[in-house]
Coordinates of C-alpha atoms in Angstrom, one line a residue:
X3 CA -0.1 0.0 0.6
X4 CA 1.1 3.5 -0.5
X5 CA 2.0 5.4 2.0
X6 CA 1.4 8.8 0.0
X7 CA -1.8 10.6 2.1
X8 CA -4.5 10.7 -0.2
X9 CA -5.7 14.4 -1.5
X10 CA -8.5 16.1 -3.7
X11 CA -10.6 13.6 -5.1
X12 CA -8.6 10.2 -4.0
X13 CA -10.5 11.4 -0.4
X14 CA -13.8 9.4 -0.5
X15 CA -15.5 10.1 2.6
X16 CA -19.1 12.3 3.0
X17 CA -17.0 14.6 5.5
X18 CA -14.4 15.6 6.9
X19 CA -12.6 17.5 9.9
X20 CA -11.4 20.4 8.4
X21 CA -7.9 22.3 9.0
X22 CA -7.3 25.9 7.5
X23 CA -4.0 26.6 5.8
X24 CA -2.8 28.3 8.5
X25 CA -3.7 25.6 11.5
X26 CA -7.5 27.3 12.3
X27 CA -9.8 24.5 12.8
X28 CA -12.5 24.5 10.5
X29 CA -14.9 22.5 12.0
X30 CA -16.7 19.0 10.4
X31 CA -17.8 20.3 6.8
X32 CA -18.8 18.2 4.0
X33 CA -16.4 17.0 1.4
X34 CA -18.0 18.7 -1.8
X35 CA -17.1 21.9 0.7
X36 CA -13.5 21.6 1.8
X37 CA -13.0 20.6 -2.1
X38 CA -14.7 23.7 -2.9
X39 CA -12.8 26.1 -0.4
X40 CA -9.0 24.1 -1.4
X41 CA -10.3 25.8 -4.9
X42 CA -10.7 28.7 -3.4
X43 CA -7.6 29.1 -1.7
X44 CA -5.3 27.6 -4.7
X45 CA -4.4 24.5 -2.0
X46 CA -4.8 20.9 -1.9
X47 CA -7.1 18.9 0.9
X48 CA -4.5 16.5 2.0
X49 CA -5.7 13.8 4.6
X50 CA -3.5 14.1 7.6
X51 CA -5.6 11.7 9.4
X52 CA -7.5 9.0 8.2
X53 CA -8.1 6.3 10.6
X54 CA -10.1 10.2 12.9
X55 CA -13.9 10.0 12.4
X56 CA -14.5 11.8 10.8
X57 CA -11.0 12.0 8.7
X58 CA -8.9 15.4 9.6
X59 CA -7.9 17.3 6.5
X60 CA -5.6 20.2 5.9
X61 CA -5.5 23.0 3.8
X62 CA -1.8 23.0 2.0
X63 CA 0.4 23.4 -1.0
X64 CA 1.4 19.4 -1.0
X65 CA 3.8 20.4 -3.7
X66 CA 5.7 22.6 -1.8
X67 CA 4.7 19.9 1.8
X68 CA 6.4 17.2 -0.3
X69 CA 9.4 19.0 -1.0
X70 CA 10.4 20.4 2.7
X71 CA 9.4 17.0 3.8
X72 CA 12.1 15.7 1.6
X73 CA 14.9 18.5 2.1
X74 CA 14.6 17.8 5.6
X75 CA 14.8 14.0 5.4
X76 CA 18.2 15.2 3.0
X77 CA 19.1 17.1 6.4
X78 CA 19.1 15.3 8.8
X79 CA 20.6 12.0 7.1
X80 CA 23.3 14.3 6.7
X81 CA 24.2 15.0 10.2
X82 CA 23.2 11.9 11.2
X83 CA 26.1 10.2 13.9
X84 CA 27.2 6.7 13.0
X85 CA 29.1 5.1 15.9
X86 CA 32.8 4.1 14.7
X87 CA 34.7 2.0 16.9
X88 CA 38.5 2.9 16.0
X89 CA 41.6 0.8 16.8
X90 CA 45.4 1.4 17.9
X91 CA 47.9 -0.8 18.6
X92 CA 50.8 -1.2 20.6
X93 CA 53.8 -2.8 21.9
X94 CA 54.1 -3.2 26.0
X95 CA 58.0 -1.8 25.5
X96 CA 56.9 0.9 23.5
X97 CA 58.7 3.7 23.4
X98 CA 58.0 7.3 24.5
X99 CA 58.3 8.7 20.4
X100 CA 56.0 6.2 19.3
X101 CA 53.9 6.4 22.3
X102 CA 53.5 10.2 22.3
X103 CA 52.6 9.6 18.4
X104 CA 49.6 6.8 19.5
X105 CA 48.2 9.0 21.8
X106 CA 48.1 12.2 19.9
X107 CA 46.0 10.1 17.0
X108 CA 43.9 8.7 20.2
X109 CA 43.2 11.8 21.2
X110 CA 42.4 13.0 17.8
X111 CA 39.7 9.8 17.4
X112 CA 38.3 11.3 20.6
X113 CA 38.0 14.5 20.1
X114 CA 35.6 13.6 16.5
X115 CA 33.7 11.7 18.9
X116 CA 34.7 8.3 17.6
X117 CA 35.6 5.2 20.1
X118 CA 38.8 3.7 20.1
X119 CA 39.7 0.3 20.7
X120 CA 43.3 -0.1 21.8
X121 CA 45.3 -3.3 21.8
X122 CA 48.4 -4.2 23.4
X123 CA 50.1 -6.9 21.4
X124 CA 52.7 -9.3 23.7
X125 CA 55.5 -11.4 21.5
X126 CA 57.6 -14.1 22.5
X127 CA 58.2 -14.0 26.9
X128 CA 56.4 -10.9 26.9
X129 CA 53.2 -13.2 27.4
X130 CA 54.4 -13.2 31.2
X131 CA 54.1 -9.8 31.5
X132 CA 51.1 -9.0 31.3
X133 CA 51.4 -6.6 33.9
X134 CA 53.0 -4.1 31.2
X135 CA 50.7 -4.1 28.9
X136 CA 47.7 -2.9 31.6
X137 CA 49.9 -0.2 33.5
X138 CA 50.5 0.8 29.7
X139 CA 46.8 1.0 29.3
X140 CA 46.1 2.6 32.9
X141 CA 48.3 5.5 31.7
X142 CA 47.2 5.9 28.2
X143 CA 43.3 6.1 29.8
X144 CA 44.8 8.8 32.2
X145 CA 46.3 10.9 29.7
X146 CA 43.7 11.3 27.9
X147 CA 40.4 11.2 30.9
X148 CA 39.4 14.8 30.5
X149 CA 38.5 13.9 27.3
X150 CA 37.5 10.0 27.3
X151 CA 36.9 7.5 29.9
X152 CA 36.9 3.1 30.0
X153 CA 34.2 1.3 28.4
X154 CA 35.7 -1.5 28.3
X155 CA 38.4 -2.3 31.3
X156 CA 41.7 -4.1 29.7
X157 CA 41.5 -7.8 28.9
X158 CA 43.2 -10.4 28.1
X159 CA 42.4 -11.7 24.8
X160 CA 45.1 -14.7 23.5
X161 CA 48.3 -12.5 23.1
X162 CA 46.6 -9.6 23.4
X163 CA 44.8 -7.4 25.6
X164 CA 42.3 -4.8 25.0
X165 CA 40.5 -1.9 26.2
X166 CA 38.1 0.1 24.7
X167 CA 38.3 4.4 25.6
X168 CA 34.9 6.1 25.0
X169 CA 34.5 9.7 24.5
X170 CA 32.9 12.3 26.5
X171 CA 31.9 14.3 23.7
X172 CA 28.8 12.7 21.4
X173 CA 29.4 12.3 17.7
X174 CA 26.5 14.8 17.3
X175 CA 28.8 17.2 19.2
X176 CA 31.6 16.6 18.0
X177 CA 29.9 17.3 14.3
X178 CA 28.1 20.5 15.1
X179 CA 31.6 21.9 16.5
X180 CA 33.4 21.1 13.5
X181 CA 31.0 22.6 11.2
X182 CA 31.0 26.2 13.1
X183 CA 34.6 25.9 13.5
X184 CA 34.9 26.0 9.6
X185 CA 32.1 28.3 9.3
X186 CA 34.8 30.3 11.5
X187 CA 37.4 30.1 9.1
X188 CA 36.1 30.6 6.2
X189 CA 34.2 34.2 7.4
X190 CA 37.8 35.3 9.2
X191 CA 39.7 34.6 5.7
X192 CA 36.6 36.4 3.7
X193 CA 37.4 39.2 6.2
X194 CA 41.1 39.3 5.8
X195 CA 41.6 38.4 2.8
X196 CA 45.2 39.6 2.5
X197 CA 46.7 38.7 5.8
X198 CA 47.9 34.7 4.9
X199 CA 49.4 36.8 1.4
X200 CA 51.3 39.8 3.4
X201 CA 52.0 37.3 6.2
X202 CA 54.4 35.4 4.3
X203 CA 55.7 37.9 2.1
X204 CA 59.7 38.5 2.7
X205 CA 59.6 35.4 4.6
X206 CA 62.0 32.0 2.8
X207 CA 59.4 29.0 1.4
X208 CA 59.0 27.4 5.0
X209 CA 60.6 22.3 4.6
X210 CA 57.7 20.8 3.5
X211 CA 56.5 19.4 7.5
X212 CA 57.4 15.5 7.3
X213 CA 55.4 12.9 6.3
X214 CA 52.6 12.2 9.2
X215 CA 52.8 8.7 10.5
X216 CA 50.6 6.4 9.8
X217 CA 48.2 5.1 12.2
X218 CA 48.9 1.3 11.4
X219 CA 50.8 -0.4 15.0
X220 CA 54.3 0.8 15.2
X221 CA 56.5 -2.0 17.3
X222 CA 59.0 -1.0 20.1

């Protein structure tokens, strides 16, 4: 069956409870009278509550209503937040530089409103020292506690130890803040079009930044 409401001459009832174009209650009127009013207003008679007795109908521009409803649905889908679980892998004896790099990725994921699965990989004799992995996970959780919390406590899974961090900030909030920041940057660039060019005059070209470390697991 079609989900479209019945409109105009597709409505087959002797009388309807009519709602005017501005939402005002007209009352119960014969169907013929409701159709006549729709023609006078150059609008459609749309059945909005078919199961009511009598059915409720409203005078509206149905084409405009469908278009606006489609735009609202499209915007809702655009802003829909999908739960994403990122993964970061570390070794129990990771060196300080690699740890800072990995922590930086975790911070970025949490700021984006994503969950992060932290996996400590044990090899060889390291498997007899699970406390090394546990302490590392606790340290990481403490370092990012202002952005996330321990959603799943550390647990052993074969040769690995796993912990899941959840963000304090919801995905929708993170997306909204990102859009606001982008809009602010665009507004600033528009208000100060010569700032970047003037600041660059007389300066030597900066060296290209080093390639960002990959998010693949770094081995200590």
